[in-house]
PDB file of C-alpha atoms in Angstrom:
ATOM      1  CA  UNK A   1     109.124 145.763  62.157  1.00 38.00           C
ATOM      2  CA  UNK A   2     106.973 147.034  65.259  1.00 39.00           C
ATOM      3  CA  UNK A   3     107.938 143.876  67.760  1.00 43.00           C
ATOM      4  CA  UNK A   4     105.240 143.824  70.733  1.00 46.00           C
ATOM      5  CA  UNK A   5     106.154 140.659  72.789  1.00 48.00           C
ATOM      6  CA  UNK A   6     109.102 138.712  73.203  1.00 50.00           C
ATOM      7  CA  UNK A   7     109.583 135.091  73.526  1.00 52.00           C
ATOM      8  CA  UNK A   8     112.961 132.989  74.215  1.00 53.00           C
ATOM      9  CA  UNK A   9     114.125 129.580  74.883  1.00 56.00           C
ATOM     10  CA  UNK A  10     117.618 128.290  75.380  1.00 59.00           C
ATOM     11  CA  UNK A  11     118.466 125.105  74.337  1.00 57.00           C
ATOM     12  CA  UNK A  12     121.510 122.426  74.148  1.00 50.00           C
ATOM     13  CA  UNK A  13     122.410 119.656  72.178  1.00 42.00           C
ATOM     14  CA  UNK A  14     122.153 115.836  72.611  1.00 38.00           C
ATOM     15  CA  UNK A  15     119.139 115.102  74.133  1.00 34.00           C
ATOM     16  CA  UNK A  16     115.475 113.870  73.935  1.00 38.00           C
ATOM     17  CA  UNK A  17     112.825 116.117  73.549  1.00 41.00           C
ATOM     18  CA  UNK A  18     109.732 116.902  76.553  1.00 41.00           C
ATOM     19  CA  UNK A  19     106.468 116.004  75.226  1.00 40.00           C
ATOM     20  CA  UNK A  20     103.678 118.493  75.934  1.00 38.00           C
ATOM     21  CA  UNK A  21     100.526 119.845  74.993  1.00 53.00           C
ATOM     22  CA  UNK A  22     100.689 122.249  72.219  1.00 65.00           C
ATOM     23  CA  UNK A  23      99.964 124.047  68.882  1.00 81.00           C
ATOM     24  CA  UNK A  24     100.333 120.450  66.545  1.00 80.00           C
ATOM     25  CA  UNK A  25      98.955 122.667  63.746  1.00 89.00           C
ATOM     26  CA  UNK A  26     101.035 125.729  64.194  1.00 93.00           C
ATOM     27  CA  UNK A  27     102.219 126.447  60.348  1.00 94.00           C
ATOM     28  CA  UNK A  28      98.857 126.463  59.259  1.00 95.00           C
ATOM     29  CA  UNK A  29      98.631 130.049  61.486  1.00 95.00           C
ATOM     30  CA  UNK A  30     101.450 130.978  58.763  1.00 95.00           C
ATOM     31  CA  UNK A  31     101.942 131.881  54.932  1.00 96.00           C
ATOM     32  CA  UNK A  32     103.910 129.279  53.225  1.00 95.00           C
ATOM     33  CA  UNK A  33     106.024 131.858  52.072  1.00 94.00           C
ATOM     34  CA  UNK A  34     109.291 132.429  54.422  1.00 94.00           C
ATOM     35  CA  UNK A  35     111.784 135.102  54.208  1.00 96.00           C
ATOM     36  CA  UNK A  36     115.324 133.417  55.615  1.00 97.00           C
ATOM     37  CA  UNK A  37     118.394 135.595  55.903  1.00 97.00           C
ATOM     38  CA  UNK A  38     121.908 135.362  57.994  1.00 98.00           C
ATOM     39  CA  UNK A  39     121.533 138.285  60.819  1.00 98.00           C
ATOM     40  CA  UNK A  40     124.988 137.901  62.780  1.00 98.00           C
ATOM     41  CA  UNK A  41     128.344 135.855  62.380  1.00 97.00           C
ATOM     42  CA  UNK A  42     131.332 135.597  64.621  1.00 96.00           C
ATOM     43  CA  UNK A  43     134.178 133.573  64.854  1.00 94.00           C
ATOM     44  CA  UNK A  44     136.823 134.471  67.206  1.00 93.00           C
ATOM     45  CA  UNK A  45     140.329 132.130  67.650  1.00 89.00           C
ATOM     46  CA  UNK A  46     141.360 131.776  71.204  1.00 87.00           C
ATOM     47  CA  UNK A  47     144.999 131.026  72.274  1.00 79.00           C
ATOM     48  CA  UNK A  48     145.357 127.629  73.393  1.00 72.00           C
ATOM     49  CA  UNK A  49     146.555 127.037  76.788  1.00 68.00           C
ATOM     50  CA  UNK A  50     149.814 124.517  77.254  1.00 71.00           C
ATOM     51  CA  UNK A  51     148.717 123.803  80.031  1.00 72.00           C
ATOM     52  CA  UNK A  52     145.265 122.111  79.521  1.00 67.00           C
ATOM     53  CA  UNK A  53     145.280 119.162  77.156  1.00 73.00           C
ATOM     54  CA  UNK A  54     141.500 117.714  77.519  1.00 81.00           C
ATOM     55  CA  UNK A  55     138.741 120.039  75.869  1.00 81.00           C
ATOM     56  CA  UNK A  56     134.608 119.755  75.453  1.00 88.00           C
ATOM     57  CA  UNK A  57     133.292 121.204  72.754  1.00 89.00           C
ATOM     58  CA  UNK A  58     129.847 122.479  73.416  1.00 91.00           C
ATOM     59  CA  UNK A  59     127.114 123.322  71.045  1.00 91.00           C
ATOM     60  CA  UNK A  60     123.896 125.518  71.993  1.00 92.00           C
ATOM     61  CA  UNK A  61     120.896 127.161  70.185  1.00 93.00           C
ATOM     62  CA  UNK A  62     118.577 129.938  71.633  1.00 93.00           C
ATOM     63  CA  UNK A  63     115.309 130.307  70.107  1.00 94.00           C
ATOM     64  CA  UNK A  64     113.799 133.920  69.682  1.00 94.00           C
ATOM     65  CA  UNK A  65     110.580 134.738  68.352  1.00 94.00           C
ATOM     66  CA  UNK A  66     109.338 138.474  68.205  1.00 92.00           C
ATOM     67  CA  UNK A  67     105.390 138.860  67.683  1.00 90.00           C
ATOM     68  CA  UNK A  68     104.436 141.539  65.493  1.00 82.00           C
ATOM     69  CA  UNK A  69     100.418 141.726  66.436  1.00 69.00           C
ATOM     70  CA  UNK A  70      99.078 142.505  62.895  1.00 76.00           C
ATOM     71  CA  UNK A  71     101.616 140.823  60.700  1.00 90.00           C
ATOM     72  CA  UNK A  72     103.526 137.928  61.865  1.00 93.00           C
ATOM     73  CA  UNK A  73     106.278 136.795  64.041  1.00 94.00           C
ATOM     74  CA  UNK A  74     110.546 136.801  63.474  1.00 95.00           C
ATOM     75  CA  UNK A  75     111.902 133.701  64.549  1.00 96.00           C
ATOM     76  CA  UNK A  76     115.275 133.791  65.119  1.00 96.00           C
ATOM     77  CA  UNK A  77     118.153 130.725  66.214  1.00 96.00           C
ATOM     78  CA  UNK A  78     121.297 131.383  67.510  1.00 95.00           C
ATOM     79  CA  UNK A  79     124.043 128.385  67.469  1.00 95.00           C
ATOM     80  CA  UNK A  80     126.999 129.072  69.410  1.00 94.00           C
ATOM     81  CA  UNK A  81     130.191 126.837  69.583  1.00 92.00           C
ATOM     82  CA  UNK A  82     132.641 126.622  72.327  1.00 90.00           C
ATOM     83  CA  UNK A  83     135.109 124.566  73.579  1.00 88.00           C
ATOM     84  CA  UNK A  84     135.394 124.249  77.659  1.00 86.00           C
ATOM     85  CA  UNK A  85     137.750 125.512  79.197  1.00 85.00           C
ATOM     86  CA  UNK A  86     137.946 128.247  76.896  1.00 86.00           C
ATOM     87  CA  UNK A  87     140.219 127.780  74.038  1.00 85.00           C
ATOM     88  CA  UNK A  88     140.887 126.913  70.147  1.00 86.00           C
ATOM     89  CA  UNK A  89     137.496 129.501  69.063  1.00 89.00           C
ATOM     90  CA  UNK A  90     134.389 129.974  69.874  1.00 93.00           C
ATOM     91  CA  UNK A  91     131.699 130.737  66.941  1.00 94.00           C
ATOM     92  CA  UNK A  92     128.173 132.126  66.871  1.00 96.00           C
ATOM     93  CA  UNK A  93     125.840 132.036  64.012  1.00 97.00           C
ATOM     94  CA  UNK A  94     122.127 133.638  63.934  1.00 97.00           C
ATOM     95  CA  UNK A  95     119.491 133.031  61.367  1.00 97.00           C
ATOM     96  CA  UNK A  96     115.981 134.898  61.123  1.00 98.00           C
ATOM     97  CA  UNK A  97     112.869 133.822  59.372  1.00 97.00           C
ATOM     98  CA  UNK A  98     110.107 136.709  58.906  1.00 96.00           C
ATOM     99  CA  UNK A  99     106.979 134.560  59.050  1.00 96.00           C
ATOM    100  CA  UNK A 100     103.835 136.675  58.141  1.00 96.00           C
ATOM    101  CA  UNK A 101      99.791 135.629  59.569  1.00 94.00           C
ATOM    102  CA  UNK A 102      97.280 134.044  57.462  1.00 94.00           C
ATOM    103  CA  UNK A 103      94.781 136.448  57.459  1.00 93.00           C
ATOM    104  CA  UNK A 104      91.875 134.394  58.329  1.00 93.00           C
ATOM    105  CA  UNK A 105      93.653 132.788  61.436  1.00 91.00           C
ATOM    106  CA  UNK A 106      95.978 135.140  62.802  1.00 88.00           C
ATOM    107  CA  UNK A 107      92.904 136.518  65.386  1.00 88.00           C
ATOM    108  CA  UNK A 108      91.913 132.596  66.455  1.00 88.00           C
ATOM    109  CA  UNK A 109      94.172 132.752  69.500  1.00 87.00           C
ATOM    110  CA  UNK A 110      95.621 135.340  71.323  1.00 85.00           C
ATOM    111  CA  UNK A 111      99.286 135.231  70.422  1.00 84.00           C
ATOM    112  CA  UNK A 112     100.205 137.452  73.916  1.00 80.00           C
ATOM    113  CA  UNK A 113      99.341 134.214  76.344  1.00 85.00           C
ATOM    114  CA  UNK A 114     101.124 131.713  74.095  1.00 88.00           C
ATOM    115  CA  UNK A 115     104.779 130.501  74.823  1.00 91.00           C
ATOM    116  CA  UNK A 116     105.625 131.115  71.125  1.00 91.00           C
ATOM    117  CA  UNK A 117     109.484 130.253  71.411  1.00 92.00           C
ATOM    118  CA  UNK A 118     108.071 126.889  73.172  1.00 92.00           C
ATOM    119  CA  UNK A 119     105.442 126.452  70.765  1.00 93.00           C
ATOM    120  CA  UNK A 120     107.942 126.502  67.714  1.00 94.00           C
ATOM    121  CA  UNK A 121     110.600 124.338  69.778  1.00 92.00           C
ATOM    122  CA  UNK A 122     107.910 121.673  69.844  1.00 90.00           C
ATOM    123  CA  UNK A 123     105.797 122.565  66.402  1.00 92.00           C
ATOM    124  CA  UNK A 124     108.009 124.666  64.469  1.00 94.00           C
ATOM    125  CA  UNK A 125     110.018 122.013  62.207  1.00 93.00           C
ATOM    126  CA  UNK A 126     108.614 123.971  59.140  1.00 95.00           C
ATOM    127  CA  UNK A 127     110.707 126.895  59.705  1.00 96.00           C
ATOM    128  CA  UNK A 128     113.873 125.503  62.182  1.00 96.00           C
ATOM    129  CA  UNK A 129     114.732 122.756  59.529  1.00 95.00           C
ATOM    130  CA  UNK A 130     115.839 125.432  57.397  1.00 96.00           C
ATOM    131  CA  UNK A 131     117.603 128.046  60.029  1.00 97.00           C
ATOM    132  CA  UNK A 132     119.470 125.100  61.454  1.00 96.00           C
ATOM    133  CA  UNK A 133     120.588 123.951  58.085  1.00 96.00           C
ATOM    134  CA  UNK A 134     122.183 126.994  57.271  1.00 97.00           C
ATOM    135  CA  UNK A 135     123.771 126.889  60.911  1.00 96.00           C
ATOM    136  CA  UNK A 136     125.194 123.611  60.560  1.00 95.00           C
ATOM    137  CA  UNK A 137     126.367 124.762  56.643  1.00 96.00           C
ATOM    138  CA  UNK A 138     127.828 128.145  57.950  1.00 96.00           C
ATOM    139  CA  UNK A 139     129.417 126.772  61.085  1.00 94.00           C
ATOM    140  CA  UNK A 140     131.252 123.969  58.777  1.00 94.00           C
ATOM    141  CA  UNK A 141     132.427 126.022  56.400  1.00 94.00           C
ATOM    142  CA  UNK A 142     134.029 129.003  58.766  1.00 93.00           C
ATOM    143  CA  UNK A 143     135.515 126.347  60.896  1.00 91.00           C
ATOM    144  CA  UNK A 144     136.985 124.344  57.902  1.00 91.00           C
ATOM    145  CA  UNK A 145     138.325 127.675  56.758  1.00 90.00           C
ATOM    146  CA  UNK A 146     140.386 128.200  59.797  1.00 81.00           C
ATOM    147  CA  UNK A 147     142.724 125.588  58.579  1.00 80.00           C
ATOM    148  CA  UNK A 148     141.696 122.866  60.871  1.00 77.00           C
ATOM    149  CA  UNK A 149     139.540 120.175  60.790  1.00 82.00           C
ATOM    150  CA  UNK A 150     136.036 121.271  60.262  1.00 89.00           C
ATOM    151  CA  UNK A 151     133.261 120.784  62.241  1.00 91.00           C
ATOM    152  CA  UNK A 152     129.955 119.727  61.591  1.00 91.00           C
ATOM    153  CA  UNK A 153     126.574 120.221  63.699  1.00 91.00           C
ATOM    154  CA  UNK A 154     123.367 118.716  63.683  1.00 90.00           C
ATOM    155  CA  UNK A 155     120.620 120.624  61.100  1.00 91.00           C
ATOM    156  CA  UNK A 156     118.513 119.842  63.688  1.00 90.00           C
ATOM    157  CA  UNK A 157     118.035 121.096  67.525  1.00 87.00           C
ATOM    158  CA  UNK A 158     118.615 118.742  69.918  1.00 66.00           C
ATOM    159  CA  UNK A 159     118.221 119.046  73.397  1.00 61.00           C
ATOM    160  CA  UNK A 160     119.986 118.849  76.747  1.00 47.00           C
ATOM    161  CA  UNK A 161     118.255 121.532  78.743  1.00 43.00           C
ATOM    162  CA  UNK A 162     115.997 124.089  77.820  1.00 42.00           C
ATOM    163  CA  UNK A 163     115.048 127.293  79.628  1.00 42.00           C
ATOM    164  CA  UNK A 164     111.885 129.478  78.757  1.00 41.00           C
ATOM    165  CA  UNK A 165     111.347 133.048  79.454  1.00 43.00           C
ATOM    166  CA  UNK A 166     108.888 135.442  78.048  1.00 43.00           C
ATOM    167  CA  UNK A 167     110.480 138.715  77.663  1.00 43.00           C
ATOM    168  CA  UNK A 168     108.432 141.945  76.750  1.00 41.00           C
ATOM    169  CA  UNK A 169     110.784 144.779  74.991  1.00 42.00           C
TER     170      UNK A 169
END
């Protein structure tokens, strides 16, 4: 896939949403058709410390999407779990969806001045529903298979803090 323009947004669970102006219609820029696939999984087991006996366990997605001018975009999410301080594991899962234009709409806007990981942050439910689905699945079932209790994350992104940058590769 030729990949001309970058888009990212960092994100972190538990709370509400900002409301702005955007793209309300932006799957109907898209095929219904989705290709979904697992890119990338880690789990790594950390040695506890005796000396700390409080830990957090933290939760954050990043939001890629990757415009390819004449066919479509690749959105990925990556879900990351961590405990703080460091300790017990830390996982990371990441999820891609190959989206591809609708022929007849994919020259309406000019996809190079749009925030695109913004735009599916705030519009994109058609295609994150399903990546964070198979996070939350994934991230359950490596974590149950560790022998401990398993965890279970939202399907859903949630947010706490979110950070945009456009990147160009």
């Amino acid at each position: 896939m030729n990949l001309g323009k970058r888009m990212i947004i960092d994100v972190k669970l538990h709370h509400k949403r900002r409301e702005r102006k955007s793209l309300k219609n932006l799957s109907d820029y898209f095929k219904d058709e989705q290709e979904c696939f697992l890119e990338y999984a880690n789990y790594e087991i950390i040695k506890e410390s005796e000396e700390q006996e409080e830990y957090e366990l933290d939760c954050s997605d990043k939001i890629l999407v990757d415009v390819e001018k004449d066919n479509g975009v690749k959105v990925t999410l990556e879900r990351s779990l961590y405990f703080n301080p460091e300790s017990l594991f830390k996982a990371k899962v990441v999820f891609v969806a190959l989206l591809e234009f609708r022929e007849e709409r994919k020259d309406e806007l000019d996809w190079d001045k749009i925030n695109l990981a913004q735009e599916f942050l705030n519009n994109g439910e058609f295609v994150l529903r399903g990546l964070t689905s198979r996070a939350s699945i994934l991230i359950s079932q490596i974590t149950s298979s560790s022998g401990k209790m398993r965890i279970i994350t939202p399907p859903s992104i949630l947010i706490r803090k979110q950070k945009t940058e456009k990147r160009h590769p």
